[in-house]
Amino acid sequence: MFPKIKIAVLSFLVALMTGLPNLASADDLDIAQIPLAVAVPVKPALLMAIDDSGSMDSEVIFPTNDGALWWHTGNQSYTGLGVSADGNSDVAAPGVLNFNQAGTASGTWKKYVYLFPNGQDGGGGHRRVYTDSTHDHYAIAPIPELAYARSPAFNGIYFDPFEEYPPFPSAGSDDFEDADPEAAYSDVARGNSTLDLTQPVRRTEDNWIFRLYSGMTIPAGTVVRRAESNRCSEFSGTDYSDWVELTSDIPVTCNNDNLAIEYFPATFWLPVGDPLPPGYGFTGTPLPGGLSPNGEQLVGYEIRPANFATTAQYDEAIQAFANWFQYYRKRSLATRSAIGRAFDEVSFLRVGYFTINNRNTVTMRDLEVAADRELFFDWHYTLRGTGGTPNKQSVHHMGNQFRRTGSGAPVALSCQRNFGMLFTDGYANSWDGAGVGNADGGLPPPLGDTESNTMADIAYYHYTNNLRPDLDAGTVPTPGQCSLPSPPLELNCNADPHMTLYGVTLGTPGLIFGVDDDATEDPWTNHPTWPGSFSNRHPSAVDDLWHATLNTRGELFSTTRPGELVDALLSVLNDIADSILPTGVAVSATRLTTETLVYSGDFDSTDWSGEFKGLDPDDGSVVWSAESELQAIGSVGRRIFTYDPASDDGIVFNASSTMITDRVMNPAPVGGDWTFPNVVDYVRGSDVLEEQNGGTFRDRESMLADIVNSRPVFSGRGNEGWARAYADYLDYIDVDKQDPRDCDPPAACGRKNDTVFIGANG
């Protein structure tokens, strides 16, 4: 039986002892919303490897190879050739998008990646990167049969009326503002090519048109014209020398048929029955006939003035679409926006960066330094690419950069935490040249496997082998539970300089990750069985990246929606913030025994809440929790005290205290929720007037505030070895060994409660 310990959490109400400014003018105060100690003297280093492969220019993300839409000339369909359970072969699967295990375009496989074809000027320009080539980089026809490509329900990167699409944050040397719907930039950071989103698009030039293959059908009602470089006969006659609306379906029998098709840019499709946002104001007639991959019905919405109840509602809708087009419609744009939004207010990091196809020697930038910050944002706002996906090489390069010595090295101090982040949109190219062998061989699940030179091996090599053996070993802070005889495997207990890897992917599933929900959710319990082979551009590469993040005690995030992409990056940054400060540990005896708890205080930087726990020293399980105790007591029943210097005495901290009224809040705050009793109740832990409940006070997820740089102190009557000096000492100890939880009533026991003291913010 564990001894019962009484906790005394000291909320440092320094302001209540020294006096606050008049809270009636609280809007004028600049009160820190994070613990002051987070301004840590040793800034962690983050190395970012950003995908600059050609697929980042794509305007679609499907659960397929490279996220593209693949037409199979033999099957004459975009669907029906799914992926087998083992991921190794193409098998018939009606209604499932073709995967294309081969990964490359060919005479059999035709690759479609664009929705708004707008000419081509190469990787350095501001239009599309790729031309229509022999087998790939085509635009998806704007016809109802392919409406799912313009639906956020199936193409996660497409415009969603429920999402918000703010411009890039105005950081670096550029200012960004809302897009002009009549002249939305194709690439706002790279050039001046624009598109009018409020008018139908009619273009006949190469790379503005649509490629057709035998087996496709252009439906009645479509407005078409012969393309300038027409290849086949269906639309080559004089009937199509000008724009004409088809009066019947036209089956395509000729391969490589170029066709100019009129389309209205500001259009989106939703499944039948899915609502629009409240107050959206659409009053027009939705477009009929849209289809999902499996043939279910979709309805379309054109953002035109005549389709909205009020001008204001139309203006809001078209502005949102224009912002999406200008800042989010391509994978590269969504990536730039997410990085900009996630890093907009981050200053606690030193950052180095490179693209996966240009693995240069990184220069570290301190995000607290204005010049460095500008260079970081200027670099990533212009990212674009035309290369492959050498992810394994990039992670190895990342680890080797951390191993640099001398001036400008990423690792500056032995106690510094070091993080890597790989941002990628697709399946990687294979590579076996790392030379690290089976670095994770023999590790317990889910860490070890039997393969060599995998991404997981590369990452583990840079995790377990000291990055800087020329610096002091064993000084990197580790969690308090690492002192247990058998700490949880998922904890990062490596005290030598090492790399923790995070991955962010654009919705690409593996054979296990994103497919096996139990393993994806908790791989430490539901151990994945790692792939035994890896081929080029194969879903097994996603599992390998996931394995790599687990080996380094990082995490893999996968999402397609822009808002969720920002959240994924913020999760990485929050994980980094959570791990850069040590937590305190105290024990109730000089040795860990069966009657000893390990006490650990920590905090969550996502909301600056705290926790103080008593842990079983054998298995790390939580035996006692201060937060649970406080929740049971409630804000009214808490025992909170402050100090009255006039009487040199402690007093209860509540609204009836005249000292608090007279010395701290005089005159009392007025206006809205800012009344004296409300402020006091909020400080005591009441959530009644928090924003989540309709009030104006900051939301908190815990009654216990953050515990930062405060070490627990144990006060109790453990055996300190005084038996030889005092004859009755052992009797004294024996009495106190009784646990009140075993006594009825508790007073029947002679034991007096021990106490652990720790400081928490107020």
PDB file of N, CA, C and O in Angstrom, residues 51 122 160 184 200 217 220 238 243 279 401 414 477 487 521 582 602 616 619 745:
ATOM      1  N   ASP A  51       9.314  19.447 -49.075  1.00  0.00           N
ATOM      2  CA  ASP A  51       9.125  18.785 -50.362  1.00  0.00           C
ATOM      3  C   ASP A  51       9.049  19.824 -51.485  1.00  0.00           C
ATOM      4  O   ASP A  51       8.190  20.707 -51.468  1.00  0.00           O
ATOM      5  N   GLY A 122       7.290  26.939 -66.465  1.00  0.00           N
ATOM      6  CA  GLY A 122       8.391  26.275 -65.778  1.00  0.00           C
ATOM      7  C   GLY A 122       8.394  26.480 -64.293  1.00  0.00           C
ATOM      8  O   GLY A 122       7.608  27.236 -63.732  1.00  0.00           O
ATOM      9  N   ASP A 160     -13.582  24.534 -49.605  1.00  0.00           N
ATOM     10  CA  ASP A 160     -14.637  24.055 -48.714  1.00  0.00           C
ATOM     11  C   ASP A 160     -15.321  25.277 -48.108  1.00  0.00           C
ATOM     12  O   ASP A 160     -14.671  26.089 -47.444  1.00  0.00           O
ATOM     13  N   ALA A 184      -7.336  37.093 -59.478  1.00  0.00           N
ATOM     14  CA  ALA A 184      -6.671  36.310 -58.438  1.00  0.00           C
ATOM     15  C   ALA A 184      -5.356  35.771 -58.990  1.00  0.00           C
ATOM     16  O   ALA A 184      -5.304  35.223 -60.096  1.00  0.00           O
ATOM     17  N   PRO A 200     -16.825  32.949 -66.917  1.00  0.00           N
ATOM     18  CA  PRO A 200     -16.450  31.662 -67.509  1.00  0.00           C
ATOM     19  C   PRO A 200     -15.095  31.763 -68.212  1.00  0.00           C
ATOM     20  O   PRO A 200     -14.748  32.783 -68.801  1.00  0.00           O
ATOM     21  N   THR A 217     -16.556  10.351 -72.003  1.00  0.00           N
ATOM     22  CA  THR A 217     -17.757  10.907 -72.631  1.00  0.00           C
ATOM     23  C   THR A 217     -17.894  12.369 -72.224  1.00  0.00           C
ATOM     24  O   THR A 217     -17.780  12.693 -71.038  1.00  0.00           O
ATOM     25  N   ALA A 220     -23.953  16.125 -72.797  1.00  0.00           N
ATOM     26  CA  ALA A 220     -24.776  17.204 -73.339  1.00  0.00           C
ATOM     27  C   ALA A 220     -24.799  18.368 -72.359  1.00  0.00           C
ATOM     28  O   ALA A 220     -24.783  18.180 -71.150  1.00  0.00           O
ATOM     29  N   THR A 238     -15.848  21.612 -88.594  1.00  0.00           N
ATOM     30  CA  THR A 238     -16.214  23.033 -88.563  1.00  0.00           C
ATOM     31  C   THR A 238     -17.267  23.323 -87.507  1.00  0.00           C
ATOM     32  O   THR A 238     -17.409  24.466 -87.076  1.00  0.00           O
ATOM     33  N   TRP A 243     -17.211  28.300 -80.122  1.00  0.00           N
ATOM     34  CA  TRP A 243     -17.796  27.706 -78.911  1.00  0.00           C
ATOM     35  C   TRP A 243     -19.234  27.269 -79.177  1.00  0.00           C
ATOM     36  O   TRP A 243     -20.034  28.031 -79.725  1.00  0.00           O
ATOM     37  N   GLY A 279     -26.255  30.707 -42.853  1.00  0.00           N
ATOM     38  CA  GLY A 279     -26.132  32.087 -43.309  1.00  0.00           C
ATOM     39  C   GLY A 279     -25.344  32.255 -44.588  1.00  0.00           C
ATOM     40  O   GLY A 279     -25.009  33.384 -44.963  1.00  0.00           O
ATOM     41  N   GLN A 401      23.538  17.162 -40.844  1.00  0.00           N
ATOM     42  CA  GLN A 401      23.673  18.594 -40.569  1.00  0.00           C
ATOM     43  C   GLN A 401      23.765  18.846 -39.065  1.00  0.00           C
ATOM     44  O   GLN A 401      24.531  19.709 -38.609  1.00  0.00           O
ATOM     45  N   SER A 414      25.425  21.367 -25.415  1.00  0.00           N
ATOM     46  CA  SER A 414      25.212  19.944 -25.158  1.00  0.00           C
ATOM     47  C   SER A 414      23.818  19.646 -24.622  1.00  0.00           C
ATOM     48  O   SER A 414      23.299  18.548 -24.808  1.00  0.00           O
ATOM     49  N   PRO A 477      17.802  17.618 -21.102  1.00  0.00           N
ATOM     50  CA  PRO A 477      16.734  17.338 -20.138  1.00  0.00           C
ATOM     51  C   PRO A 477      15.831  16.206 -20.599  1.00  0.00           C
ATOM     52  O   PRO A 477      15.532  16.068 -21.786  1.00  0.00           O
ATOM     53  N   PRO A 487      11.059   2.913 -17.488  1.00  0.00           N
ATOM     54  CA  PRO A 487      10.194   3.995 -17.975  1.00  0.00           C
ATOM     55  C   PRO A 487       9.405   3.555 -19.200  1.00  0.00           C
ATOM     56  O   PRO A 487       9.827   2.637 -19.931  1.00  0.00           O
ATOM     57  N   GLU A 521      -3.659   4.868 -34.231  1.00  0.00           N
ATOM     58  CA  GLU A 521      -4.017   5.640 -33.044  1.00  0.00           C
ATOM     59  C   GLU A 521      -3.056   5.378 -31.895  1.00  0.00           C
ATOM     60  O   GLU A 521      -2.670   6.302 -31.180  1.00  0.00           O
ATOM     61  N   PRO A 582      12.754  20.963 -18.462  1.00  0.00           N
ATOM     62  CA  PRO A 582      12.722  19.794 -17.581  1.00  0.00           C
ATOM     63  C   PRO A 582      11.572  19.883 -16.599  1.00  0.00           C
ATOM     64  O   PRO A 582      11.091  20.963 -16.288  1.00  0.00           O
ATOM     65  N   ASP A 602       4.447  19.002 -14.194  1.00  0.00           N
ATOM     66  CA  ASP A 602       4.717  19.399 -15.565  1.00  0.00           C
ATOM     67  C   ASP A 602       3.631  20.348 -16.037  1.00  0.00           C
ATOM     68  O   ASP A 602       2.793  20.796 -15.259  1.00  0.00           O
ATOM     69  N   ASP A 616       3.598   5.329  -9.715  1.00  0.00           N
ATOM     70  CA  ASP A 616       4.134   4.052  -9.262  1.00  0.00           C
ATOM     71  C   ASP A 616       5.562   3.925  -9.792  1.00  0.00           C
ATOM     72  O   ASP A 616       5.781   3.994 -11.009  1.00  0.00           O
ATOM     73  N   ASP A 619       5.975   0.794 -12.568  1.00  0.00           N
ATOM     74  CA  ASP A 619       5.434   0.775 -13.925  1.00  0.00           C
ATOM     75  C   ASP A 619       5.045   2.156 -14.443  1.00  0.00           C
ATOM     76  O   ASP A 619       4.581   2.294 -15.576  1.00  0.00           O
ATOM     77  N   PRO A 745     -12.503   5.033  11.654  1.00  0.00           N
ATOM     78  CA  PRO A 745     -12.234   6.235  10.862  1.00  0.00           C
ATOM     79  C   PRO A 745     -10.738   6.463  10.706  1.00  0.00           C
ATOM     80  O   PRO A 745      -9.945   5.841  11.422  1.00  0.00           O
TER      81      PRO A 745
END
